[in-house]
Amino acid sequence: MLLNSDASGVYPIAPTPFFDDGKIDFNSIDRLIDFYLESGSTGATVLGQLGEAAKLEHEESVEVARRFISRASAIPVVVGVSAPGFAAMRALTREVMEMGAAGVMIAPPNTLRTDDQIVTYYRQAVEAIGSDVPFVLQDYPLTFSVQMTPGVIRRIVQELPSCVMLKHEDWPGLEKISTLRGFEKDGSMRHISILCGNNGLFLDYELERGADGANTGYCFPDMLCDVVRLTKAGKREEAHDLFDAHLPLLRYEQQPGAGLAVRKYVMMRRGLLTSAAQRKPGASMTPQAKSEVDHLLARLAKKDARAGKLVG
């Protein structure tokens, strides 16, 4: 089930569940995948930034990926393999592809500055992992400090056939999506899948600009699935109404540094995670922050009953 350029829908970015003592909670992995499947997710991505991949030992990364892949046999699983060097990237890629991963996601190191440096980096990454491995190009300048213009993305797509998806997380980025789809229309770039991250903050209009879906970790991935479905069905106002109801929580969860703590807290409240713990170093929520999130959930529940079905 290899990833291809026709991928669409919602690929939730999965957190890595931990117990309070920092050990990996594999049973929560099972609950997450089961929930993604029940929600209508068309794929999943693991070991991304949200998955605290940098805090895992290599063997732990392999075991986390193995559990997700084996449990999610019905949908493709993409594994984040970003690493400081190509040796580590190659090793993890080989292991996860052998166990059935659909492809890998590669983020750029923050040392890249010019278009040529960016293209060269991805060319060398493909040489390291193999041109037969489909990969997702992660474009998130707000975090990685690497500016990828539409032109440089086109160069990567045209030069490297194994690039089948763009994880679009630029902000503002609506015009970038339109430009890339324009390249496809004029024949200067082949078609690739565009799934959007950045916590889905602009997903409603990103879909209307030509994005194929979402690739983010918002604590209500089922809402993302509904918005994509409604948009594809032509129910524009219904999609916007549902999305707008979640915007206050989306915004709160997107806070740099604190967002993962919020996300895990809500997913614990939804019964998906045993604990909201992050592996150290990691931010924790104050009682006041928890009270604010609870208030946001209570307000959301007035428009989306799922926010009222919480445990603990």
GROMACS .gro file of N, CA and C in nm, residues 113-116 118-119 137 139 141 146-157 166 168 170 175-177 179-180 183 189:
model
   93
  113ARG      N    1   1.920   2.759   0.308
  113ARG     CA    2   1.882   2.897   0.283
  113ARG      C    3   1.846   2.925   0.136
  114THR      N    4   1.918   2.866   0.043
  114THR     CA    5   1.892   2.897  -0.098
  114THR      C    6   1.812   2.785  -0.163
  115ASP      N    7   1.751   2.817  -0.277
  115ASP     CA    8   1.675   2.716  -0.351
  115ASP      C    9   1.764   2.598  -0.388
  116ASP      N   10   1.886   2.627  -0.434
  116ASP     CA   11   1.976   2.518  -0.473
  116ASP      C   12   2.009   2.428  -0.355
  118ILE      N   13   1.819   2.367  -0.097
  118ILE     CA   14   1.699   2.289  -0.066
  118ILE      C   15   1.685   2.172  -0.163
  119VAL      N   16   1.698   2.201  -0.291
  119VAL     CA   17   1.684   2.094  -0.392
  119VAL      C   18   1.794   1.990  -0.374
  137LEU      N   19   0.705   1.577   0.119
  137LEU     CA   20   0.785   1.697   0.137
  137LEU      C   21   0.716   1.786   0.239
  139ASP      N   22   0.670   2.123   0.424
  139ASP     CA   23   0.698   2.266   0.405
  139ASP      C   24   0.638   2.343   0.521
  141PRO      N   25   0.775   2.654   0.715
  141PRO     CA   26   0.877   2.756   0.743
  141PRO      C   27   0.863   2.818   0.882
  146VAL      N   28   1.287   2.744   0.691
  146VAL     CA   29   1.328   2.719   0.553
  146VAL      C   30   1.215   2.765   0.461
  147GLN      N   31   1.243   2.862   0.377
  147GLN     CA   32   1.142   2.917   0.288
  147GLN      C   33   1.145   2.844   0.154
  148MET      N   34   1.039   2.767   0.128
  148MET     CA   35   1.027   2.697   0.000
  148MET      C   36   0.927   2.772  -0.088
  149THR      N   37   0.976   2.835  -0.192
  149THR     CA   38   0.887   2.902  -0.285
  149THR      C   39   0.814   2.797  -0.370
  150PRO      N   40   0.704   2.835  -0.433
  150PRO     CA   41   0.641   2.741  -0.526
  150PRO      C   42   0.738   2.692  -0.633
  151GLY      N   43   0.828   2.780  -0.675
  151GLY     CA   44   0.925   2.740  -0.776
  151GLY      C   45   1.018   2.630  -0.730
  152VAL      N   46   1.066   2.637  -0.607
  152VAL     CA   47   1.157   2.533  -0.559
  152VAL      C   48   1.081   2.403  -0.534
  153ILE      N   49   0.957   2.412  -0.491
  153ILE     CA   50   0.876   2.291  -0.475
  153ILE      C   51   0.857   2.225  -0.612
  154ARG      N   52   0.832   2.305  -0.714
  154ARG     CA   53   0.818   2.250  -0.849
  154ARG      C   54   0.946   2.181  -0.893
  155ARG      N   55   1.061   2.241  -0.864
  155ARG     CA   56   1.188   2.178  -0.901
  155ARG      C   57   1.203   2.041  -0.835
  156ILE      N   58   1.170   2.032  -0.706
  156ILE     CA   59   1.181   1.905  -0.634
  156ILE      C   60   1.086   1.801  -0.694
  157VAL      N   61   0.962   1.843  -0.718
  157VAL     CA   62   0.861   1.751  -0.771
  157VAL      C   63   0.903   1.701  -0.910
  166LEU      N   64   0.289   1.687  -0.081
  166LEU     CA   65   0.337   1.805  -0.010
  166LEU      C   66   0.256   1.820   0.117
  168HIS      N   67   0.163   2.079   0.330
  168HIS     CA   68   0.160   2.224   0.317
  168HIS      C   69   0.130   2.288   0.453
  170ASP      N   70   0.267   2.630   0.517
  170ASP     CA   71   0.309   2.769   0.511
  170ASP      C   72   0.194   2.859   0.558
  175GLU      N   73  -0.222   3.133  -0.138
  175GLU     CA   74  -0.176   3.164  -0.274
  175GLU      C   75  -0.075   3.061  -0.323
  176LYS      N   76   0.000   3.003  -0.230
  176LYS     CA   77   0.097   2.900  -0.270
  176LYS      C   78   0.024   2.779  -0.327
  177ILE      N   79  -0.086   2.739  -0.263
  177ILE     CA   80  -0.163   2.626  -0.315
  177ILE      C   81  -0.214   2.658  -0.455
  179THR      N   82  -0.094   2.864  -0.672
  179THR     CA   83   0.018   2.869  -0.767
  179THR      C   84   0.061   2.728  -0.807
  180LEU      N   85   0.071   2.638  -0.709
  180LEU     CA   86   0.111   2.500  -0.740
  180LEU      C   87   0.008   2.431  -0.829
  183PHE      N   88   0.057   2.550  -1.173
  183PHE     CA   89   0.167   2.482  -1.241
  183PHE      C   90   0.118   2.351  -1.304
  189MET      N   91   0.432   2.128  -1.399
  189MET     CA   92   0.458   2.041  -1.283
  189MET      C   93   0.358   1.927  -1.285
   0.00000   0.00000   0.00000
